Amino acid sequence: LPFGEAIFNDLLYIGNNLVAATNNGIFRSQNDGTDWFDWNDGLSDRIIDLEIHDGYLWAGTQGSGIWKRSLDELGMKPVTGKVYFDENVNAQQDPGEPNLSNVVVQSLSTQGYTNTRPDGTYDLLSNLGQEQIKVHPPKPYWLVAPATQTVTVPSAGIDFAMSLDPAAKDLAVELTNVSVLRPGFVTNYVLNWHNAVPLAATGVTLTLTYPTDLLDLLASVPPPSTQSSGTLSWDLGNVAADAAGNVLLRFKVPVSDSLGTEVCASATISPLPGDLVPFDNTRERCARVVGSFDPNDKQAEPSEVLSLAQLANNEPIIYTIRFQNTGNYPATFVRIADTLQQYFDPASFQFLSASHPCIWNLRGQGEVEFFFNNIELPPVTTDEPGSHGFVKYSVRPRQNLPHGTPLRNTAHIFFDFNAPVITNTTETLAGLVKTTEVPNQRQLLQLAPNPASQLVRVKIGHQSGELILQDATGRVVLRQSVENADTEFSVEGLPQGLYQVVFVGEKGMLYGSLVVQR
């Protein structure tokens, strides 16, 4: 920004205008943040939040009330409509056919996104004379009619019908550890389940497996229908259309658990035959035992590498944002701002689960906001277990990304009107190959000595790029820039074993296997 350092409290796109709420007022850019212009008109207070409603930009300030500004000043006009469930597939909304919330709507002309409100309506703002609008169904068994609509701006009543594949079956499960795993302390897990189609399901069973040597079960609400060593099952029976629920679990981490130990639990919802989205029928949640920790964090699954096979299967990355009220008074609301990197496809965004009721909004070219209103999150000093919360979502990388593209993500967590808590930045490398997937003919890197115990020389030739070392699990243990020459790296301090070396360069990717000996 023109005045140097700034605290960003909110960002949103209005057509091709990027608007920033900062501690120095409101600024806007028409070239994705390269150049910024003051849009304060006398407003210089810290701006907490920005919202668009009824043709105005509304700004909540700290100490100066609420301000509004007409979007006509930007030449922005609305395209409005709704998305509804066309149950009888007759291309019109009949009595009893509901509108659908949280459906992603895209402007193909400006590449802007939004989602339908709880009442199923949407609006997109544009400064163009004509717009092409597209609705993205949340799952593949939803059909949209028409596929797109080209309209003049402004326009109203641009409605879309969504119908359901009559054979659709889709049961989904999510597993989240709400708090970290510390030796001698209690940790909470939430098991969320969902019948994701508006059709009833019969004979539904939920199962959780966990390592009894690393976790001691203290309580389950509701209690399991059956229980054996390390396995819990809940007989859900007949589940209504679009029904959802959860199981709250409390475990104690034994003091004997070593720091760094990976603890994996797995949840499954069945029956599986005929399910059209088998990817979400099973969820494995792995977490490492830690000592000190930051309770406000972000986690990615997979955390290190999205393999070539996963990329080819169009698998998403699942993100979990955890938060805790470490203050001394209940938080009335919590807001989380999360801007998707340009390498992600906003149309693939899916909300998965949350610890408390929340609403979410997708705006602009990938700005996501989660809002927990009236959450009354207690402080850690009065209710440690209740002071935690989380939200979980998935999003897919765009197709044809260069191999080794770093997929990064950071969240900003706002407790009431306080300054944001900024989480860690996750990084997942797209399109690398796991050790077990590397065919022999692709092991082209020349490594010497091999086996090695100290320095390793790498023959690359005259090209620049990045050298990446992965252990047998796919975890990245070393990253090093390479500038137009052969290079070397050190393996001192690494445990002995088999490693994969990947070079991501100007001419593509090279692979090699390295044995570290002690």
Tab-separated table of C-alpha atoms in Angstrom, residues 448-458 488-492:
chain	number	residue	atom	x	y	z
A	448	ALA	CA	27.364	-39.359	-5.421
A	449	PRO	CA	28.273	-40.869	-3.118
A	450	ASN	CA	25.288	-43.175	-2.794
A	451	PRO	CA	24.952	-44.465	-0.029
A	452	ALA	CA	25.980	-41.259	1.727
A	453	SER	CA	26.541	-40.037	5.264
A	454	GLN	CA	27.553	-36.382	4.822
A	455	LEU	CA	27.666	-34.358	1.582
A	456	VAL	CA	25.931	-35.532	-1.603
A	457	ARG	CA	26.863	-34.155	-5.027
A	458	VAL	CA	24.067	-33.790	-7.590
A	488	GLU	CA	25.522	-30.505	-3.321
A	489	PHE	CA	23.583	-30.904	-0.099
A	490	SER	CA	24.189	-32.312	3.366
A	491	VAL	CA	22.451	-35.309	4.908
A	492	GLU	CA	24.116	-34.913	8.296
